[in-house]
Coordinates of C-alpha atoms and ligand atoms in Angstrom, one line a residue:
M206 CA 21.8 27.4 27.3
S207 CA 21.8 30.7 29.1
R208 CA 23.6 30.7 32.4
V209 CA 21.3 33.3 33.6
S210 CA 18.0 32.4 35.5
L211 CA 15.5 34.6 37.1
R212 CA 13.2 34.5 40.2
P213 CA 11.1 37.0 42.1
Y214 CA 12.9 39.1 44.7
L215 CA 12.7 38.1 48.4
P216 CA 13.0 40.3 51.4
S217 CA 16.2 38.3 52.3
D218 CA 17.8 39.6 49.0
A219 CA 17.8 43.2 50.3
A220 CA 21.4 43.3 51.5
R221 CA 22.8 41.6 48.5
C222 CA 20.9 44.0 46.2
A223 CA 22.3 47.0 48.1
T224 CA 25.9 45.6 47.6
I225 CA 25.2 45.1 43.9
F226 CA 23.6 48.6 43.6
R227 CA 26.8 50.2 45.2
A228 CA 29.3 48.2 43.3
S229 CA 27.6 48.6 39.9
I230 CA 27.6 52.4 40.3
E231 CA 31.1 52.6 41.6
E232 CA 32.7 50.3 39.0
L233 CA 30.4 50.4 36.0
A234 CA 28.7 53.8 36.0
S235 CA 32.0 55.5 36.9
E236 CA 32.8 55.3 33.2
D237 CA 30.1 57.9 32.6
Y238 CA 29.7 59.9 35.8
S239 CA 32.2 61.7 38.1
A240 CA 33.2 60.1 41.5
D241 CA 31.1 62.7 43.4
Q242 CA 28.1 61.9 41.2
C243 CA 28.6 58.2 41.8
A244 CA 28.9 58.7 45.5
A245 CA 25.7 60.7 45.5
W246 CA 23.9 58.0 43.5
A247 CA 25.3 55.0 45.6
A248 CA 24.1 56.9 48.8
S249 CA 20.5 56.2 47.8
A250 CA 21.0 52.7 49.4
D251 CA 22.3 54.1 52.7
D252 CA 18.9 54.0 54.3
E253 CA 18.5 50.2 54.1
I254 CA 14.8 50.1 55.1
A255 CA 13.9 52.6 52.4
F256 CA 15.9 50.8 49.8
A257 CA 14.3 47.4 50.7
K258 CA 11.0 49.0 50.6
R259 CA 11.6 50.5 47.1
L260 CA 12.4 46.8 46.0
S261 CA 9.5 45.1 47.7
G262 CA 7.1 47.8 46.7
A263 CA 7.6 47.1 43.0
L264 CA 7.6 44.0 40.9
T265 CA 11.3 43.1 41.4
L266 CA 13.2 40.1 39.8
V267 CA 16.6 38.9 40.7
A268 CA 19.0 37.3 38.2
L269 CA 21.1 34.3 39.2
F270 CA 24.4 33.8 37.3
E271 CA 25.8 30.3 37.7
G272 CA 23.5 30.1 40.9
D273 CA 24.5 33.4 42.6
V274 CA 22.6 36.6 42.7
A275 CA 24.2 38.8 40.0
G276 CA 21.7 41.6 39.4
F277 CA 18.2 42.8 40.0
A278 CA 15.6 44.9 38.1
S279 CA 12.2 46.3 39.1
L280 CA 8.9 47.4 37.4
K281 CA 6.9 50.2 39.0
A282 CA 3.1 50.4 38.2
A283 CA 2.3 48.7 34.8
N284 CA 5.1 50.2 32.7
A285 CA 8.0 51.9 34.3
I286 CA 11.4 50.2 34.9
D287 CA 12.6 51.7 38.2
M288 CA 15.9 49.9 38.8
L289 CA 18.4 47.7 36.9
Y290 CA 21.8 46.9 38.5
V291 CA 24.3 44.1 37.7
D292 CA 27.3 42.9 39.8
P293 CA 30.4 44.2 38.0
A294 CA 31.9 40.7 38.4
C295 CA 29.0 39.4 36.0
A296 CA 28.9 42.3 33.6
R297 CA 28.5 41.9 29.8
R298 CA 27.2 38.4 30.2
G299 CA 23.6 39.1 29.3
V300 CA 22.3 39.6 33.0
A301 CA 20.6 42.9 32.3
T302 CA 19.4 41.7 29.0
S303 CA 17.6 38.8 30.7
L304 CA 16.1 41.0 33.4
L305 CA 14.9 43.7 31.0
D306 CA 13.4 41.1 28.5
A307 CA 11.4 39.6 31.4
L308 CA 10.1 43.0 32.6
V309 CA 9.0 44.1 29.2
K310 CA 7.1 40.7 28.9
L311 CA 5.5 41.4 32.3
A312 CA 4.5 44.9 31.2
T313 CA 3.1 43.5 28.0
A314 CA 1.1 40.9 30.1
R315 CA -0.2 43.8 32.3
G316 CA -1.7 45.3 29.2
A317 CA 0.7 48.3 29.0
K318 CA 1.0 50.0 25.5
D319 CA 4.6 51.0 26.2
V320 CA 7.4 50.6 28.7
T321 CA 9.5 53.6 29.9
S322 CA 12.5 54.2 32.0
D323 CA 14.9 57.1 33.1
V324 CA 18.0 55.5 31.8
S325 CA 21.6 56.1 32.9
D326 CA 24.2 57.0 30.2
T327 CA 25.8 53.6 31.1
A328 CA 22.7 51.6 30.4
R329 CA 21.6 53.6 27.3
P330 CA 23.4 51.3 24.6
L331 CA 21.6 48.4 26.3
F332 CA 18.1 50.0 26.1
E333 CA 18.7 51.0 22.6
R334 CA 19.7 47.5 21.6
L335 CA 16.4 46.3 23.2
G336 CA 14.4 48.7 21.0
F337 CA 14.0 51.6 23.4
R338 CA 14.0 55.1 21.9
A339 CA 15.2 58.3 23.6
D340 CA 12.3 60.8 24.5
R341 CA 14.2 63.5 26.4
R342 CA 17.3 64.3 28.5
N343 CA 16.8 64.9 32.2
L344 CA 18.9 66.4 35.1
V345 CA 18.2 64.9 38.4
E346 CA 19.4 66.2 41.8
L347 CA 20.8 63.7 44.2
G348 CA 22.4 65.0 47.3
H349 CA 24.4 67.9 46.1
E350 CA 25.1 66.5 42.7
W351 CA 23.1 66.8 39.4
L352 CA 23.1 63.6 37.3
A353 CA 21.9 63.4 33.6
N354 CA 19.7 60.5 32.3
T355 CA 17.5 60.0 29.4
T356 CA 13.8 59.0 29.4
M357 CA 13.4 56.2 27.0
T358 CA 10.4 54.3 25.7
K359 CA 9.6 51.1 23.9
R360 CA 6.2 50.6 22.3
L361 CA 4.7 47.2 23.0
A362 CA 2.6 44.9 20.9
A363 CA -0.8 43.9 22.3
P364 CA -0.4 40.6 24.3
S365 CA -1.5 37.7 22.3
N366 CA -4.9 36.2 23.5
P367 CA -4.9 32.4 23.1
S368 CA -8.8 32.3 23.4
A369 CA -9.3 34.8 20.6
H370 CA -9.9 32.3 17.7
Ligands
COA240 C1 23.9 48.9 32.5 C2 24.1 47.6 33.2 C3 22.8 47.2 33.9 C4 24.3 46.6 32.1 O1 24.4 45.2 32.7 P1 25.0 44.0 31.8 O2 24.5 42.7 32.5 O3 26.4 44.1 31.9 O4 24.4 44.1 30.4 P2 24.3 42.9 29.3 O5 25.4 42.0 29.4 O6 22.9 42.4 29.2 O7 24.6 43.9 28.0 C5 24.0 43.6 26.8 C6 24.5 44.7 25.8 O8 24.2 46.0 26.2 C7 25.3 46.9 25.9 N1 26.0 47.3 27.0 C8 25.9 46.8 28.3 N2 26.7 47.5 29.2 C9 27.3 48.4 28.5 C10 28.3 49.4 28.7 N3 28.7 49.6 30.0 N4 28.7 50.2 27.7 C11 28.3 50.0 26.5 N5 27.4 49.1 26.1 C12 27.0 48.3 27.1 C13 26.2 46.1 25.0 O9 25.6 46.1 23.6 C14 26.0 44.7 25.5 O10 26.4 43.7 24.6 P3 27.9 43.0 24.5 O11 28.4 42.8 25.9 O12 27.7 41.8 23.7 O13 28.7 44.2 23.8 C15 25.3 47.6 34.1 O14 26.4 48.1 33.4 C16 25.0 48.3 35.4 O15 24.6 47.8 36.4 N6 25.5 49.6 35.3 C17 25.6 50.5 36.5 C18 24.1 50.9 37.0 C19 23.2 51.5 35.9 O16 23.6 52.3 35.2 N7 22.0 51.0 35.9 C20 21.0 51.4 35.0 C21 20.0 52.4 35.7 S1 18.8 52.9 34.4

């Protein structure tokens, strides 16, 4: 049985999510981005009120690994994955896969025809493995740094309708 479980985000999760956000960028994304780029990216959590608003303003799930919050991910509008971050201490144990699978199912249930995300170079192999395809490369300005990411999209099957027989 998977040791990962999911639940909806609560406002009391904000500080833990900000810690995971910074640590995952500094320790995991640093394989693909420079120290200055990671610092500019991690600084997006410095305004704690705005960070918490971004999480509570979307459909955000947190993942528990062996009972502790180990990651989080959010779905904006019907079909855009906004955030996906995993505690480096719990990396490569399927935490992001569980979060992403759940958000794809929720987007399907919301009637979305596809689900899309601007994906970091670190997360790209994960998204490819889950059936997302690259649409275009982007350069995003954060602070004084430019960071590359890739818009990726997965086409969704129509949700099954149990009453349609
Ligand atoms: C990208 C990230 C969310 C992945 O989280 P994770 O819980 O470790 O991912 P999973 O364990 O579900 O990985 C599943 C598969 O995806 C691929 N994958 C995940 N992380 C990878 C990495 N850093 N490099 C290469 N492949 C990776 C692998 O195929 C992996 O399977 P394996 O471990 O059996 O080889 C995490 O590394 C992270 O938080 N990175 C920093 C922030 C970031 O880039 N967020 C994404 C914003 S779009």
